[in-house]
Amino acid sequence: MEAIDRNAVQQALNRFLQKDAYFHMETSTGSYRALEEPGQIATCAYIRNGVLHFLEGKITGEGPYQVGLKLKNGWLYSQGLTDWELTKDGKLLLGGYDGEGHLNIALQFSFTPFECGA
């Protein structure tokens, strides 16, 4: 992954507009760190292979960035994004990392399901 280029991410988001797409969204306040530091309290949310159809998508901010997606009946919003990648098979991967390299948030889109490990 590399640092977010807001214009490039916006173009990649636009590829998913008004189409059914699989998404992965994960947030954490220390789940990965808790593995390294016993006693660390962690909270997280994890969604894999949800399907959404967004009518509008926009990346905003000066870094860390925010992505807002307008859905038919609501919104999906992610904040704290720092890095991105557009894979060879067309997946858009967005992540937000703290200063120590720990993942705080992930937001990913694909036209095919994401792999689910055991």
CSV table of C-alpha atoms in Angstrom, one decimal:
chain,number,residue,atom,x,y,z
A,1,MET,CA,0.0,0.0,0.0
A,2,GLU,CA,1.1,3.6,-0.5
A,3,ALA,CA,0.0,7.0,0.9
A,4,ILE,CA,-3.4,8.1,-0.3
A,5,ASP,CA,-3.6,10.1,-3.5
A,6,ARG,CA,-7.0,11.6,-3.1
A,7,ASN,CA,-7.7,12.1,-6.8
A,8,ALA,CA,-6.7,8.5,-7.7
A,9,VAL,CA,-8.8,7.1,-4.9
A,10,GLN,CA,-11.8,9.1,-6.0
A,11,GLN,CA,-11.4,7.7,-9.5
A,12,ALA,CA,-11.2,4.2,-8.1
A,13,LEU,CA,-14.3,4.8,-6.0
A,14,ASN,CA,-16.2,6.0,-9.0
A,15,ARG,CA,-15.7,2.6,-10.7
A,16,PHE,CA,-18.0,1.1,-8.0
A,17,LEU,CA,-20.8,3.7,-8.2
A,18,GLN,CA,-24.3,2.4,-8.7
A,19,LYS,CA,-23.1,-1.2,-9.0
A,20,ASP,CA,-23.4,-4.1,-6.5
A,21,ALA,CA,-20.0,-4.5,-4.9
A,22,TYR,CA,-18.6,-6.7,-2.1
A,23,PHE,CA,-17.1,-4.7,0.8
A,24,HIS,CA,-14.9,-5.4,3.7
A,25,MET,CA,-14.9,-3.0,6.6
A,26,GLU,CA,-12.9,-3.4,9.8
A,27,THR,CA,-12.2,-1.0,12.7
A,28,SER,CA,-10.1,-1.5,15.7
A,29,THR,CA,-9.0,0.4,18.8
A,30,GLY,CA,-6.2,-2.0,19.5
A,31,SER,CA,-7.2,-5.5,18.6
A,32,TYR,CA,-3.8,-6.2,17.0
A,33,ARG,CA,-1.9,-4.4,19.7
A,34,ALA,CA,-3.8,-6.4,22.3
A,35,LEU,CA,-2.1,-9.5,20.9
A,36,GLU,CA,1.3,-7.9,21.6
A,37,GLU,CA,0.4,-6.2,24.9
A,38,PRO,CA,-1.4,-8.4,27.5
A,39,GLY,CA,-4.1,-6.4,29.4
A,40,GLN,CA,-4.7,-4.0,26.5
A,41,ILE,CA,-8.5,-3.5,26.1
A,42,ALA,CA,-9.6,-3.6,22.5
A,43,THR,CA,-12.8,-3.0,20.6
A,44,CYS,CA,-13.4,-3.8,16.9
A,45,ALA,CA,-15.9,-4.3,14.2
A,46,TYR,CA,-15.5,-6.6,11.2
A,47,ILE,CA,-17.7,-7.1,8.1
A,48,ARG,CA,-16.5,-9.3,5.3
A,49,ASN,CA,-18.3,-9.8,2.0
A,50,GLY,CA,-21.2,-7.5,2.7
A,51,VAL,CA,-22.8,-6.3,-0.5
A,52,LEU,CA,-23.7,-2.7,-1.0
A,53,HIS,CA,-24.8,-0.4,-3.8
A,54,PHE,CA,-23.8,3.2,-3.3
A,55,LEU,CA,-25.3,6.1,-5.2
A,56,GLU,CA,-22.5,8.5,-4.4
A,57,GLY,CA,-19.0,8.1,-3.0
A,58,LYS,CA,-16.5,10.7,-1.9
A,59,ILE,CA,-13.1,10.9,-0.3
A,60,THR,CA,-12.4,14.1,1.7
A,61,GLY,CA,-9.8,15.6,4.0
A,62,GLU,CA,-6.2,16.4,3.9
A,63,GLY,CA,-5.0,13.2,5.6
A,64,PRO,CA,-6.0,11.2,7.4
A,65,TYR,CA,-8.9,11.0,5.0
A,66,GLN,CA,-12.6,10.2,5.2
A,67,VAL,CA,-14.8,8.2,2.8
A,68,GLY,CA,-18.5,8.7,2.7
A,69,LEU,CA,-20.9,6.5,0.7
A,70,LYS,CA,-24.5,7.5,0.1
A,71,LEU,CA,-26.7,4.4,0.1
A,72,LYS,CA,-30.4,4.2,-0.9
A,73,ASN,CA,-31.5,4.3,2.7
A,74,GLY,CA,-28.5,5.8,4.6
A,75,TRP,CA,-24.7,6.3,4.7
A,76,LEU,CA,-21.5,4.4,5.3
A,77,TYR,CA,-18.7,6.5,6.6
A,78,SER,CA,-15.0,5.7,7.3
A,79,GLN,CA,-12.5,8.1,8.9
A,80,GLY,CA,-8.8,7.8,9.5
A,81,LEU,CA,-7.7,6.4,6.2
A,82,THR,CA,-4.0,6.8,5.3
A,83,ASP,CA,-3.0,4.3,2.6
A,84,TRP,CA,-4.5,2.7,-0.5
A,85,GLU,CA,-3.9,0.2,-3.3
A,86,LEU,CA,-5.8,-0.8,-6.5
A,87,THR,CA,-4.9,-4.4,-7.1
A,88,LYS,CA,-4.4,-6.0,-10.5
A,89,ASP,CA,-7.8,-7.7,-10.2
A,90,GLY,CA,-9.6,-4.4,-9.5
A,91,LYS,CA,-10.0,-4.5,-5.7
A,92,LEU,CA,-9.8,-1.1,-4.0
A,93,LEU,CA,-8.1,-1.4,-0.6
A,94,LEU,CA,-8.0,1.5,1.8
A,95,GLY,CA,-6.4,1.4,5.3
A,96,GLY,CA,-5.7,3.6,8.2
A,97,TYR,CA,-2.6,3.0,10.2
A,98,ASP,CA,-1.3,4.6,13.4
A,99,GLY,CA,2.3,5.9,13.8
A,100,GLU,CA,3.5,2.5,14.8
A,101,GLY,CA,2.0,0.8,11.8
A,102,HIS,CA,-1.0,-0.8,13.5
A,103,LEU,CA,-4.2,-1.1,11.5
A,104,ASN,CA,-7.0,1.1,12.9
A,105,ILE,CA,-9.4,0.9,10.0
A,106,ALA,CA,-9.8,-0.9,6.7
A,107,LEU,CA,-12.3,-0.3,3.9
A,108,GLN,CA,-12.2,-2.5,0.7
A,109,PHE,CA,-14.3,-2.9,-2.4
A,110,SER,CA,-14.4,-5.7,-5.0
A,111,PHE,CA,-16.7,-7.0,-7.7
A,112,THR,CA,-15.9,-10.6,-6.5
A,113,PRO,CA,-16.1,-11.9,-3.0
A,114,PHE,CA,-13.0,-11.5,-0.8
A,115,GLU,CA,-11.3,-14.7,0.4
A,116,CYS,CA,-12.4,-15.9,3.8
A,117,GLY,CA,-9.7,-17.8,5.7
A,118,ALA,CA,-10.5,-20.5,8.2
